[in-house]
XYZ file of C-alpha atoms in Angstrom:
149
model
C 34.323 33.952 255.551
C 33.634 35.702 258.861
C 37.582 36.638 258.427
C 37.651 38.804 255.127
C 35.628 41.686 256.282
C 37.719 42.169 259.509
C 40.711 42.330 257.455
C 40.256 45.714 256.457
C 38.717 46.935 259.668
C 40.206 47.932 262.973
C 40.855 44.431 264.083
C 42.627 43.450 261.756
C 45.136 42.405 263.588
C 43.425 40.314 265.850
C 42.397 38.621 262.245
C 45.796 37.885 260.800
C 46.871 36.776 264.100
C 44.171 34.048 263.786
C 44.051 33.175 260.113
C 47.979 33.079 260.924
C 47.446 30.302 263.580
C 45.118 28.342 261.342
C 47.230 28.764 258.237
C 47.870 24.639 258.038
C 44.224 23.679 258.923
C 43.030 26.797 255.760
C 45.531 24.527 253.603
C 43.931 21.005 254.307
C 40.572 22.772 253.963
C 41.979 23.877 249.870
C 43.349 20.578 249.214
C 40.452 18.602 250.541
C 38.165 20.857 248.253
C 40.198 20.631 245.390
C 40.517 16.820 246.094
C 36.360 16.834 246.054
C 36.413 18.556 242.556
C 34.776 21.701 245.026
C 36.289 24.206 243.074
C 33.578 26.837 243.600
C 34.247 26.602 246.888
C 38.060 26.731 246.753
C 37.447 30.057 245.209
C 35.627 31.541 247.364
C 38.090 30.312 250.318
C 40.888 32.189 248.105
C 38.717 35.027 247.425
C 38.421 35.552 251.399
C 41.814 34.216 252.193
C 43.134 37.108 249.743
C 44.268 39.722 252.102
C 45.693 37.209 254.360
C 48.104 36.426 251.649
C 48.639 39.705 250.596
C 49.481 40.922 253.572
C 51.443 38.317 255.148
C 53.312 37.916 252.340
C 52.059 34.594 250.938
C 51.481 35.963 247.305
C 53.036 33.108 245.635
C 51.000 30.505 248.024
C 47.972 32.062 247.090
C 48.413 32.348 243.511
C 49.791 28.511 243.361
C 46.427 27.304 245.550
C 44.158 29.741 242.509
C 45.533 28.375 240.162
C 44.947 25.322 241.061
C 41.681 25.771 241.696
C 41.513 27.181 238.002
C 42.536 23.824 236.732
C 39.150 22.348 237.898
C 37.420 24.812 235.593
C 34.493 22.559 234.881
C 33.582 22.546 238.637
C 33.725 26.611 238.237
C 31.326 28.818 238.062
C 31.720 31.833 236.311
C 31.543 34.211 239.514
C 33.866 31.576 241.138
C 36.289 31.684 238.289
C 36.236 35.322 238.240
C 37.220 35.356 241.643
C 40.198 33.379 241.516
C 41.194 35.102 238.463
C 41.274 38.301 240.166
C 43.091 36.551 243.422
C 45.548 35.462 240.976
C 45.820 39.070 239.227
C 46.282 40.879 242.414
C 49.041 38.664 243.784
C 50.874 39.105 240.597
C 50.966 42.632 240.525
C 53.026 43.357 244.289
C 55.661 40.651 242.709
C 55.876 42.970 239.777
C 54.745 40.282 237.188
C 52.441 42.980 235.409
C 52.210 39.902 232.587
C 50.661 37.687 234.761
C 48.654 40.236 236.310
C 46.959 41.153 232.649
C 46.647 37.862 231.366
C 44.517 37.134 234.885
C 42.886 40.394 235.692
C 41.427 40.848 231.954
C 39.531 37.259 231.441
C 37.553 38.343 234.447
C 36.143 41.039 233.296
C 33.176 39.535 231.271
C 31.759 38.105 234.373
C 32.761 41.367 236.865
C 32.108 43.889 234.980
C 32.521 47.831 236.043
C 32.295 47.317 239.594
C 32.955 43.669 241.153
C 33.101 42.840 244.825
C 36.690 42.937 244.563
C 36.826 46.696 243.740
C 38.520 47.859 247.317
C 40.644 44.794 247.206
C 41.839 45.953 243.380
C 42.494 49.599 244.702
C 44.268 48.897 247.827
C 46.818 46.103 245.607
C 47.089 48.883 243.048
C 47.891 52.051 245.615
C 50.217 49.291 247.835
C 52.669 48.242 245.326
C 55.578 50.007 243.904
C 54.518 47.981 240.141
C 51.378 50.013 240.154
C 53.244 53.304 238.749
C 55.508 50.981 235.995
C 51.531 49.944 234.386
C 52.588 49.480 230.775
C 50.347 52.379 229.076
C 48.351 50.029 227.254
C 47.773 47.549 229.076
C 44.359 45.555 229.399
C 44.541 46.086 233.203
C 44.857 49.926 232.916
C 42.126 49.915 230.146
C 39.753 48.008 233.186
C 40.686 50.229 236.064
C 39.910 53.502 234.114
C 36.000 52.173 233.886
C 36.213 50.046 236.934
C 37.662 52.540 239.293
């Protein structure tokens, strides 16, 4: 949790290095949380790691962790589920998988509303991805962005 805000600030390089050194430990923690059915805690951790996964190119890994988290639906609060959905959607975008992006982004909308905690993350991934210029004209994500941003 302490690292997440630092990933968008001047100390970004330092914190990316710290997370890279702890990457194996973070995997162990995520695995343990899911074994313990603590999916909400895994969703929060995934939310906090999303920028790290994005910047360091661990897109598929982050997607897998959050999809595993979403498989524990009974253990997720609506906010935890929304965080996991948004991370999967945001990591799908730079991979050019707009169908996956839409499939995961749209279900999070009822919980997140027009403005949600991931707004900065969303805007960053949409702007920095080449895929952002090829969003289908009538996609749910496009409709959401027009109201949320």
